[in-house]
Coordinates of C-alpha atoms and ligand atoms in Angstrom, one line a residue:
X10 CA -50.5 53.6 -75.8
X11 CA -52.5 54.6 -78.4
X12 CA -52.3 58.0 -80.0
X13 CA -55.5 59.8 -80.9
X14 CA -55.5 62.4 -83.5
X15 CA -58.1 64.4 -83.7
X16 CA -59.1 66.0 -87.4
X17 CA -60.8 69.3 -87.3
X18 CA -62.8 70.3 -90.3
X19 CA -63.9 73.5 -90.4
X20 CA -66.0 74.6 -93.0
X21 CA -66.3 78.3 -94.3
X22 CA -69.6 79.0 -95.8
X23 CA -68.9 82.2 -98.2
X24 CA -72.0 83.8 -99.5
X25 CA -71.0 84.7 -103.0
X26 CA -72.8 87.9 -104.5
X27 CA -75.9 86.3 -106.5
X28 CA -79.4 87.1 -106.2
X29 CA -81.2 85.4 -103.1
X30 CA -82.4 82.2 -105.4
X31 CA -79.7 81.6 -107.1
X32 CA -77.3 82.5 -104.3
X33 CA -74.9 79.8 -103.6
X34 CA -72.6 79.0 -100.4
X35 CA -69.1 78.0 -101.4
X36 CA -67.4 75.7 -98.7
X37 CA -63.6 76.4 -97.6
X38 CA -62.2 73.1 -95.9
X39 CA -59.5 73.4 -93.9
X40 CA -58.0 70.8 -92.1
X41 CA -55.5 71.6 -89.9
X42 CA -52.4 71.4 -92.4
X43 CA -53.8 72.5 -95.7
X44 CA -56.9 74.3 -96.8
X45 CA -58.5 73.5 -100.1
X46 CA -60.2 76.3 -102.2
X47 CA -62.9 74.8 -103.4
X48 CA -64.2 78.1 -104.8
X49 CA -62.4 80.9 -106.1
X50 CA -64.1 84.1 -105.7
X51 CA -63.4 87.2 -107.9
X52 CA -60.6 90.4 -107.0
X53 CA -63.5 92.3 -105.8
X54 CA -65.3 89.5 -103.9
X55 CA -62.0 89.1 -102.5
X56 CA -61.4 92.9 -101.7
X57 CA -65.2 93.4 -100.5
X58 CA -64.5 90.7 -97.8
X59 CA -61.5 92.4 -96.9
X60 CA -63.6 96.0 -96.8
X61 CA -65.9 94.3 -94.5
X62 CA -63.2 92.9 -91.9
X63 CA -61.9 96.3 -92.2
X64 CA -64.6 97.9 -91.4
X65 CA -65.5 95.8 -88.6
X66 CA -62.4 96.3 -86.8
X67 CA -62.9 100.1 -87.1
X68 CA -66.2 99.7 -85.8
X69 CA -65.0 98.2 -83.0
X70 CA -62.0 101.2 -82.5
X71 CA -65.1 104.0 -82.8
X72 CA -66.8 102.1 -80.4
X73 CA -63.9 101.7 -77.7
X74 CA -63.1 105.8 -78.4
X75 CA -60.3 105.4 -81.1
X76 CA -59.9 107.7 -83.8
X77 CA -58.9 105.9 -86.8
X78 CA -56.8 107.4 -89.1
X79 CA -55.1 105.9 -92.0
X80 CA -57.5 105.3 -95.2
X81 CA -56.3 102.1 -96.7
X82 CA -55.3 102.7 -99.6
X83 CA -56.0 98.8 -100.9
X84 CA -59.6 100.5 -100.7
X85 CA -58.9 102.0 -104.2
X86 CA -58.8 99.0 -105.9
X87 CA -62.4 98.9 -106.2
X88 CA -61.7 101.3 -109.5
X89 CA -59.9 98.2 -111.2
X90 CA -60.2 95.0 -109.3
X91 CA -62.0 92.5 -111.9
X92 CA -65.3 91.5 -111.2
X93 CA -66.7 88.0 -111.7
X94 CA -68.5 86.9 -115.0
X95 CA -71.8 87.6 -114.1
X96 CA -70.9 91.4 -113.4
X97 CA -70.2 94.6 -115.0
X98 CA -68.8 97.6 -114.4
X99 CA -71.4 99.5 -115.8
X100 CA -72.0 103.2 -115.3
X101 CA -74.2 103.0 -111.7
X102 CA -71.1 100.9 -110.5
X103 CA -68.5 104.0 -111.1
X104 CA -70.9 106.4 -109.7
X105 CA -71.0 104.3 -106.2
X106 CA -68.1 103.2 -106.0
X107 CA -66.7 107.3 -106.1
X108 CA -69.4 108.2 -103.5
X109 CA -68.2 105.0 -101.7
X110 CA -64.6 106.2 -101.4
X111 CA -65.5 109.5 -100.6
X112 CA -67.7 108.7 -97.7
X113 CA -65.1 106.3 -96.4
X114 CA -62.3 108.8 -97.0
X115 CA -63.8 111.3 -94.3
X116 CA -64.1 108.5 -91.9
X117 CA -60.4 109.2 -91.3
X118 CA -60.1 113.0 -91.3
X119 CA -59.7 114.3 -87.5
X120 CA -61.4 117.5 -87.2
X121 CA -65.1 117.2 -89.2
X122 CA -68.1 118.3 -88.5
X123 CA -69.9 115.2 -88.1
X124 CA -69.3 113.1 -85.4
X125 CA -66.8 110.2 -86.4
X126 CA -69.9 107.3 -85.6
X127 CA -71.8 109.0 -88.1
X128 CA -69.2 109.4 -90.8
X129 CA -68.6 106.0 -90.2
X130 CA -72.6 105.0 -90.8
X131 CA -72.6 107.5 -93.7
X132 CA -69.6 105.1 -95.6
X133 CA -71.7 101.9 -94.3
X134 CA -74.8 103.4 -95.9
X135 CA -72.7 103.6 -99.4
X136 CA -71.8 100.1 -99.2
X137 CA -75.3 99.2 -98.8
X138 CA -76.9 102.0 -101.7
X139 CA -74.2 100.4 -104.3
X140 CA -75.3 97.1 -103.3
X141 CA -79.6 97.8 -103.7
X142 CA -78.5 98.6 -107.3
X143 CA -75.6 96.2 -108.1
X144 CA -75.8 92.8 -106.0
X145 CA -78.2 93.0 -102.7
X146 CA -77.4 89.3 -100.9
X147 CA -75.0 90.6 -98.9
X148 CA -77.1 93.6 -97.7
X149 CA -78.2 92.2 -93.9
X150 CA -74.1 91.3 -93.4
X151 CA -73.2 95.1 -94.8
X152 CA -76.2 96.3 -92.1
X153 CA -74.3 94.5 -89.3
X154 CA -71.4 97.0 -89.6
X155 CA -73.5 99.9 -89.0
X156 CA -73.3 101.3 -85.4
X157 CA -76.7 102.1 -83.7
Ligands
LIG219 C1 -69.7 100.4 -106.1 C2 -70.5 99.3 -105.7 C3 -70.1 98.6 -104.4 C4 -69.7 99.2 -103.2 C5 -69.5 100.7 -102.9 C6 -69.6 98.1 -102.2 N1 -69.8 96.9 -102.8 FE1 -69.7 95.1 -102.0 N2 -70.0 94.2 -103.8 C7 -70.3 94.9 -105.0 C8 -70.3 93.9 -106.1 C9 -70.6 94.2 -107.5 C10 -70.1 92.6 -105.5 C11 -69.9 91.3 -106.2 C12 -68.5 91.1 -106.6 C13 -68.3 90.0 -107.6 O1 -69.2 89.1 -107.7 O2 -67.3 90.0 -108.3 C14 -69.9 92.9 -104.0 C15 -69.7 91.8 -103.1 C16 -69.7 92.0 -101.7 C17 -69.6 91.0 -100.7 C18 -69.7 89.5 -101.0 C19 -68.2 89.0 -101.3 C20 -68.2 87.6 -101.5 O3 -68.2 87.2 -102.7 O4 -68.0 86.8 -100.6 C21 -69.6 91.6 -99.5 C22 -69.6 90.9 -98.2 C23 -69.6 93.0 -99.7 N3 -69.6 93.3 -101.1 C24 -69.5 94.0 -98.7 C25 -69.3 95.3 -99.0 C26 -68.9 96.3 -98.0 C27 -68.8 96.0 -96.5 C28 -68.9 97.5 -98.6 C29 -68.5 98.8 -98.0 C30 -67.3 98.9 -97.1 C31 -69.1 97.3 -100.0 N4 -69.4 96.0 -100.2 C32 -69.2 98.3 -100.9 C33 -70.5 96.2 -105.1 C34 -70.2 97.2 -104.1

């Protein structure tokens, strides 16, 4: 009896930060048993991706009543990690990127003012103000976070 084996290829489409013409998709492939990175992105595209699954999974907790409460501290490393070639950490970068942690600080503070889905729109709306000045591709996958 013959054996089939099946080969999945799945392919990962990352949208690297570039402007919209020049914006390229860089393909994962994995096959099962070993997955071949075909592109490698910088620290911080690497640590933005991980901001966004992060954020998605609180947005889910807000959304299902949970209070999240433990700022990751990985979150920090915006300050440091490297960017890629085409990008600097220029002046407009440090101011966001402050703002950014601040916002995203009070997301986990119990007892504010502001209700927690709005302190959590307020951080989302710091992602998207650093990216209209520093790298705006990603902006419609930042707006997805948001909670209406
Ligand atoms: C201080 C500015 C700044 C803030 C704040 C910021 N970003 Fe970014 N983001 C960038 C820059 C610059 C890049 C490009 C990184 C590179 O090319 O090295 C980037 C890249 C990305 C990418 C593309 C990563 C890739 O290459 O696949 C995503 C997605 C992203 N950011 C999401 C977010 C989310 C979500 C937040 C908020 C939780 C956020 N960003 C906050 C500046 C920022």
């Amino acid at each position: 009896m013959s054996r089939i084996c099946y080969i999945f290829f799945v392919i990962v489409l990352v949208v690297n930060c570039k402007s919209p013409e020049e914006e390229k998709s860089t393909p994962n492939i994995v096959d099962g048993t070993q997955k071949y990175e075909v592109y490698q992105g910088s620290e911080m595209s690497t640590l933005m991706q991980g901001m966004y699954a992060y954020n998605m999974q609180i947005k889910n907790e807000i959304e299902a009543g949970v209070q999240p409460t433990e700022f990751p501290d990985v979150f920090l490393n915006i300050h440091t990690a490297q960017l890629s070639d085409t990008k600097t950490r220029n002046e407009t970068f440090e101011f966001y990127s402050t703002e950014f942690i601040k916002a995203e600080r009070l997301v986990f503070v119990e007892d504010a003012t502001k209700a927690i889905s709005q302190r959590y729109n307020d951080a989302i709306m710091m992602c998207v103000a650093c990216h209209k000045s520093e790298c705006t591709g990603p902006i419609p996958k930042i707006k997805k976070l948001l909670i209406q």
